[in-house]
Amino acid sequence: MGVNPKDTRTKRDRHALDDDGMVLCNPRDKEAAHRAQMEGIATEERPAVTCRKCLSLLYERDKARNEG
């Protein structure tokens, strides 16, 4: 049980938020959504999203909307 060092990563993925304000690639973890928003790595602006999993989910969601 060590102390968590301060996060020193300089380049972080930007995650998309779903309609409920949750991180798209991890929708069941409320704490992850809160952390992402507090750390400034969550966005509602699609062009700013860099997380591969979020981008893939956004693509699938848009594809389903266009087909149906």
mmCIF file of N, CA and C in Angstrom:
data_model
loop_
_atom_site.group_PDB
_atom_site.id
_atom_site.type_symbol
_atom_site.label_atom_id
_atom_site.label_comp_id
_atom_site.label_asym_id
_atom_site.label_seq_id
_atom_site.Cartn_x
_atom_site.Cartn_y
_atom_site.Cartn_z
ATOM 1 N N MET A 1 0.828 -1.187 0.000
ATOM 2 C CA MET A 1 0.000 0.000 0.000
ATOM 3 C C MET A 1 0.868 1.245 0.000
ATOM 4 N N GLY A 2 1.320 1.621 -1.182
ATOM 5 C CA GLY A 2 2.138 2.806 -1.287
ATOM 6 C C GLY A 2 1.294 4.029 -1.578
ATOM 7 N N VAL A 3 1.956 5.144 -1.554
ATOM 8 C CA VAL A 3 1.297 6.398 -1.871
ATOM 9 C C VAL A 3 1.276 6.547 -3.382
ATOM 10 N N ASN A 4 0.147 6.946 -3.939
ATOM 11 C CA ASN A 4 0.060 7.145 -5.375
ATOM 12 C C ASN A 4 0.825 8.403 -5.759
ATOM 13 N N PRO A 5 1.786 8.286 -6.667
ATOM 14 C CA PRO A 5 2.512 9.479 -7.092
ATOM 15 C C PRO A 5 1.612 10.376 -7.939
ATOM 16 N N LYS A 6 1.914 11.639 -7.960
ATOM 17 C CA LYS A 6 1.140 12.571 -8.767
ATOM 18 C C LYS A 6 1.282 12.181 -10.228
ATOM 19 N N ASP A 7 0.178 12.239 -10.952
ATOM 20 C CA ASP A 7 0.168 11.890 -12.372
ATOM 21 C C ASP A 7 0.993 12.918 -13.141
ATOM 22 N N THR A 8 2.074 12.474 -13.757
ATOM 23 C CA THR A 8 2.966 13.398 -14.451
ATOM 24 C C THR A 8 2.885 13.263 -15.969
ATOM 25 N N ARG A 9 1.910 12.504 -16.471
ATOM 26 C CA ARG A 9 1.780 12.375 -17.923
ATOM 27 C C ARG A 9 1.429 13.732 -18.516
ATOM 28 N N THR A 10 2.103 14.075 -19.604
ATOM 29 C CA THR A 10 1.848 15.368 -20.219
ATOM 30 C C THR A 10 0.799 15.260 -21.321
ATOM 31 N N LYS A 11 0.737 14.122 -21.992
ATOM 32 C CA LYS A 11 -0.242 13.959 -23.069
ATOM 33 C C LYS A 11 -1.263 12.920 -22.645
ATOM 34 N N ARG A 12 -2.496 13.326 -22.489
ATOM 35 C CA ARG A 12 -3.565 12.444 -22.053
ATOM 36 C C ARG A 12 -4.617 12.359 -23.146
ATOM 37 N N ASP A 13 -5.252 11.199 -23.275
ATOM 38 C CA ASP A 13 -6.362 11.067 -24.207
ATOM 39 C C ASP A 13 -7.525 11.904 -23.729
ATOM 40 N N ARG A 14 -8.240 12.493 -24.658
ATOM 41 C CA ARG A 14 -9.473 13.218 -24.350
ATOM 42 C C ARG A 14 -10.628 12.261 -24.599
ATOM 43 N N HIS A 15 -11.508 12.118 -23.638
ATOM 44 C CA HIS A 15 -12.610 11.167 -23.704
ATOM 45 C C HIS A 15 -13.918 11.881 -24.009
ATOM 46 N N ALA A 16 -14.785 11.176 -24.732
ATOM 47 C CA ALA A 16 -16.113 11.701 -25.046
ATOM 48 C C ALA A 16 -17.053 11.411 -23.887
ATOM 49 N N LEU A 17 -18.038 12.279 -23.720
ATOM 50 C CA LEU A 17 -19.069 12.065 -22.715
ATOM 51 C C LEU A 17 -20.353 11.641 -23.413
ATOM 52 N N ASP A 18 -21.081 10.719 -22.783
ATOM 53 C CA ASP A 18 -22.360 10.313 -23.357
ATOM 54 C C ASP A 18 -23.456 11.276 -22.922
ATOM 55 N N ASP A 19 -24.697 10.977 -23.280
ATOM 56 C CA ASP A 19 -25.818 11.876 -22.964
ATOM 57 C C ASP A 19 -26.051 12.017 -21.463
ATOM 58 N N ASP A 20 -25.565 11.046 -20.678
ATOM 59 C CA ASP A 20 -25.741 11.076 -19.228
ATOM 60 C C ASP A 20 -24.540 11.694 -18.504
ATOM 61 N N GLY A 21 -23.557 12.187 -19.255
ATOM 62 C CA GLY A 21 -22.378 12.795 -18.644
ATOM 63 C C GLY A 21 -21.327 11.799 -18.196
ATOM 64 N N MET A 22 -21.431 10.569 -18.674
ATOM 65 C CA MET A 22 -20.468 9.528 -18.318
ATOM 66 C C MET A 22 -19.445 9.395 -19.443
ATOM 67 N N VAL A 23 -18.245 8.926 -19.111
ATOM 68 C CA VAL A 23 -17.214 8.687 -20.113
ATOM 69 C C VAL A 23 -17.705 7.574 -21.032
ATOM 70 N N LEU A 24 -17.689 7.817 -22.327
ATOM 71 C CA LEU A 24 -18.274 6.891 -23.296
ATOM 72 C C LEU A 24 -17.637 5.511 -23.259
ATOM 73 N N CYS A 25 -16.325 5.448 -23.074
ATOM 74 C CA CYS A 25 -15.641 4.155 -23.095
ATOM 75 C C CYS A 25 -15.690 3.435 -21.745
ATOM 76 N N ASN A 26 -16.277 4.068 -20.732
ATOM 77 C CA ASN A 26 -16.375 3.461 -19.399
ATOM 78 C C ASN A 26 -17.652 3.986 -18.726
ATOM 79 N N PRO A 27 -18.818 3.643 -19.274
ATOM 80 C CA PRO A 27 -20.059 4.291 -18.831
ATOM 81 C C PRO A 27 -20.552 3.909 -17.448
ATOM 82 N N ARG A 28 -20.049 2.844 -16.859
ATOM 83 C CA ARG A 28 -20.566 2.411 -15.561
ATOM 84 C C ARG A 28 -19.781 2.938 -14.375
ATOM 85 N N ASP A 29 -18.678 3.623 -14.652
ATOM 86 C CA ASP A 29 -17.815 4.100 -13.574
ATOM 87 C C ASP A 29 -18.017 5.603 -13.357
ATOM 88 N N LYS A 30 -18.873 5.942 -12.395
ATOM 89 C CA LYS A 30 -19.159 7.353 -12.112
ATOM 90 C C LYS A 30 -17.911 8.093 -11.652
ATOM 91 N N GLU A 31 -17.062 7.394 -10.934
ATOM 92 C CA GLU A 31 -15.836 8.022 -10.433
ATOM 93 C C GLU A 31 -14.900 8.374 -11.584
ATOM 94 N N ALA A 32 -14.829 7.520 -12.605
ATOM 95 C CA ALA A 32 -13.983 7.793 -13.770
ATOM 96 C C ALA A 32 -14.488 9.030 -14.508
ATOM 97 N N ALA A 33 -15.790 9.166 -14.618
ATOM 98 C CA ALA A 33 -16.355 10.338 -15.287
ATOM 99 C C ALA A 33 -16.014 11.606 -14.509
ATOM 100 N N HIS A 34 -16.128 11.538 -13.209
ATOM 101 C CA HIS A 34 -15.807 12.702 -12.381
ATOM 102 C C HIS A 34 -14.327 13.068 -12.502
ATOM 103 N N ARG A 35 -13.457 12.054 -12.430
ATOM 104 C CA ARG A 35 -12.015 12.299 -12.562
ATOM 105 C C ARG A 35 -11.696 12.918 -13.915
ATOM 106 N N ALA A 36 -12.290 12.372 -14.969
ATOM 107 C CA ALA A 36 -12.023 12.869 -16.321
ATOM 108 C C ALA A 36 -12.439 14.327 -16.456
ATOM 109 N N GLN A 37 -13.563 14.671 -15.874
ATOM 110 C CA GLN A 37 -14.014 16.060 -15.944
ATOM 111 C C GLN A 37 -13.125 16.971 -15.109
ATOM 112 N N MET A 38 -12.734 16.530 -13.925
ATOM 113 C CA MET A 38 -11.888 17.339 -13.047
ATOM 114 C C MET A 38 -10.496 17.546 -13.638
ATOM 115 N N GLU A 39 -9.989 16.525 -14.320
ATOM 116 C CA GLU A 39 -8.645 16.602 -14.895
ATOM 117 C C GLU A 39 -8.659 17.243 -16.278
ATOM 118 N N GLY A 40 -9.835 17.581 -16.774
ATOM 119 C CA GLY A 40 -9.928 18.235 -18.075
ATOM 120 C C GLY A 40 -9.673 17.316 -19.248
ATOM 121 N N ILE A 41 -9.912 16.022 -19.067
ATOM 122 C CA ILE A 41 -9.676 15.094 -20.173
ATOM 123 C C ILE A 41 -10.985 14.534 -20.711
ATOM 124 N N ALA A 42 -12.103 15.140 -20.357
ATOM 125 C CA ALA A 42 -13.405 14.764 -20.895
ATOM 126 C C ALA A 42 -13.936 15.950 -21.682
ATOM 127 N N THR A 43 -14.598 15.666 -22.792
ATOM 128 C CA THR A 43 -15.119 16.735 -23.626
ATOM 129 C C THR A 43 -16.408 16.311 -24.304
ATOM 130 N N GLU A 44 -17.238 17.280 -24.595
ATOM 131 C CA GLU A 44 -18.448 17.029 -25.376
ATOM 132 C C GLU A 44 -18.213 17.424 -26.831
ATOM 133 N N GLU A 45 -17.047 17.949 -27.130
ATOM 134 C CA GLU A 45 -16.701 18.373 -28.485
ATOM 135 C C GLU A 45 -16.058 17.213 -29.230
ATOM 136 N N ARG A 46 -16.778 16.662 -30.183
ATOM 137 C CA ARG A 46 -16.302 15.481 -30.893
ATOM 138 C C ARG A 46 -14.917 15.651 -31.536
ATOM 139 N N PRO A 47 -14.614 16.773 -32.174
ATOM 140 C CA PRO A 47 -13.285 16.909 -32.789
ATOM 141 C C PRO A 47 -12.127 16.851 -31.789
ATOM 142 N N ALA A 48 -12.398 17.106 -30.525
ATOM 143 C CA ALA A 48 -11.341 17.116 -29.517
ATOM 144 C C ALA A 48 -11.067 15.731 -28.927
ATOM 145 N N VAL A 49 -11.916 14.748 -29.225
ATOM 146 C CA VAL A 49 -11.768 13.398 -28.663
ATOM 147 C C VAL A 49 -10.574 12.697 -29.298
ATOM 148 N N THR A 50 -9.688 12.124 -28.450
ATOM 149 C CA THR A 50 -8.527 11.393 -28.959
ATOM 150 C C THR A 50 -8.487 9.936 -28.495
ATOM 151 N N CYS A 51 -9.356 9.546 -27.562
ATOM 152 C CA CYS A 51 -9.392 8.168 -27.068
ATOM 153 C C CYS A 51 -9.900 7.255 -28.184
ATOM 154 N N ARG A 52 -9.114 6.262 -28.548
ATOM 155 C CA ARG A 52 -9.498 5.365 -29.646
ATOM 156 C C ARG A 52 -10.809 4.641 -29.386
ATOM 157 N N LYS A 53 -11.001 4.196 -28.162
ATOM 158 C CA LYS A 53 -12.222 3.464 -27.834
ATOM 159 C C LYS A 53 -13.438 4.391 -27.916
ATOM 160 N N CYS A 54 -13.307 5.602 -27.405
ATOM 161 C CA CYS A 54 -14.404 6.569 -27.502
ATOM 162 C C CYS A 54 -14.717 6.893 -28.962
ATOM 163 N N LEU A 55 -13.672 7.103 -29.774
ATOM 164 C CA LEU A 55 -13.878 7.405 -31.188
ATOM 165 C C LEU A 55 -14.599 6.268 -31.895
ATOM 166 N N SER A 56 -14.216 5.041 -31.583
ATOM 167 C CA SER A 56 -14.869 3.879 -32.180
ATOM 168 C C SER A 56 -16.342 3.810 -31.780
ATOM 169 N N LEU A 57 -16.623 4.066 -30.502
ATOM 170 C CA LEU A 57 -18.004 4.040 -30.024
ATOM 171 C C LEU A 57 -18.823 5.179 -30.631
ATOM 172 N N LEU A 58 -18.223 6.348 -30.795
ATOM 173 C CA LEU A 58 -18.916 7.458 -31.451
ATOM 174 C C LEU A 58 -19.252 7.105 -32.890
ATOM 175 N N TYR A 59 -18.322 6.480 -33.587
ATOM 176 C CA TYR A 59 -18.535 6.070 -34.972
ATOM 177 C C TYR A 59 -19.693 5.077 -35.069
ATOM 178 N N GLU A 60 -19.682 4.068 -34.189
ATOM 179 C CA GLU A 60 -20.747 3.057 -34.194
ATOM 180 C C GLU A 60 -22.102 3.688 -33.867
ATOM 181 N N ARG A 61 -22.128 4.606 -32.908
ATOM 182 C CA ARG A 61 -23.378 5.263 -32.525
ATOM 183 C C ARG A 61 -23.926 6.091 -33.688
ATOM 184 N N ASP A 62 -23.044 6.835 -34.370
ATOM 185 C CA ASP A 62 -23.480 7.655 -35.501
ATOM 186 C C ASP A 62 -23.945 6.785 -36.652
ATOM 187 N N LYS A 63 -23.259 5.684 -36.871
ATOM 188 C CA LYS A 63 -23.621 4.758 -37.932
ATOM 189 C C LYS A 63 -25.022 4.187 -37.682
ATOM 190 N N ALA A 64 -25.297 3.791 -36.449
ATOM 191 C CA ALA A 64 -26.611 3.236 -36.088
ATOM 192 C C ALA A 64 -27.708 4.297 -36.252
ATOM 193 N N ARG A 65 -27.408 5.539 -35.869
ATOM 194 C CA ARG A 65 -28.400 6.616 -36.014
ATOM 195 C C ARG A 65 -28.723 6.887 -37.472
ATOM 196 N N ASN A 66 -27.705 6.831 -38.341
ATOM 197 C CA ASN A 66 -27.909 7.109 -39.765
ATOM 198 C C ASN A 66 -28.666 5.986 -40.459
ATOM 199 N N GLU A 67 -28.501 4.771 -39.974
ATOM 200 C CA GLU A 67 -29.192 3.631 -40.592
ATOM 201 C C GLU A 67 -30.633 3.521 -40.116
ATOM 202 N N GLY A 68 -30.906 4.009 -38.915
ATOM 203 C CA GLY A 68 -32.241 3.808 -38.346
ATOM 204 C C GLY A 68 -32.987 5.008 -38.169
#
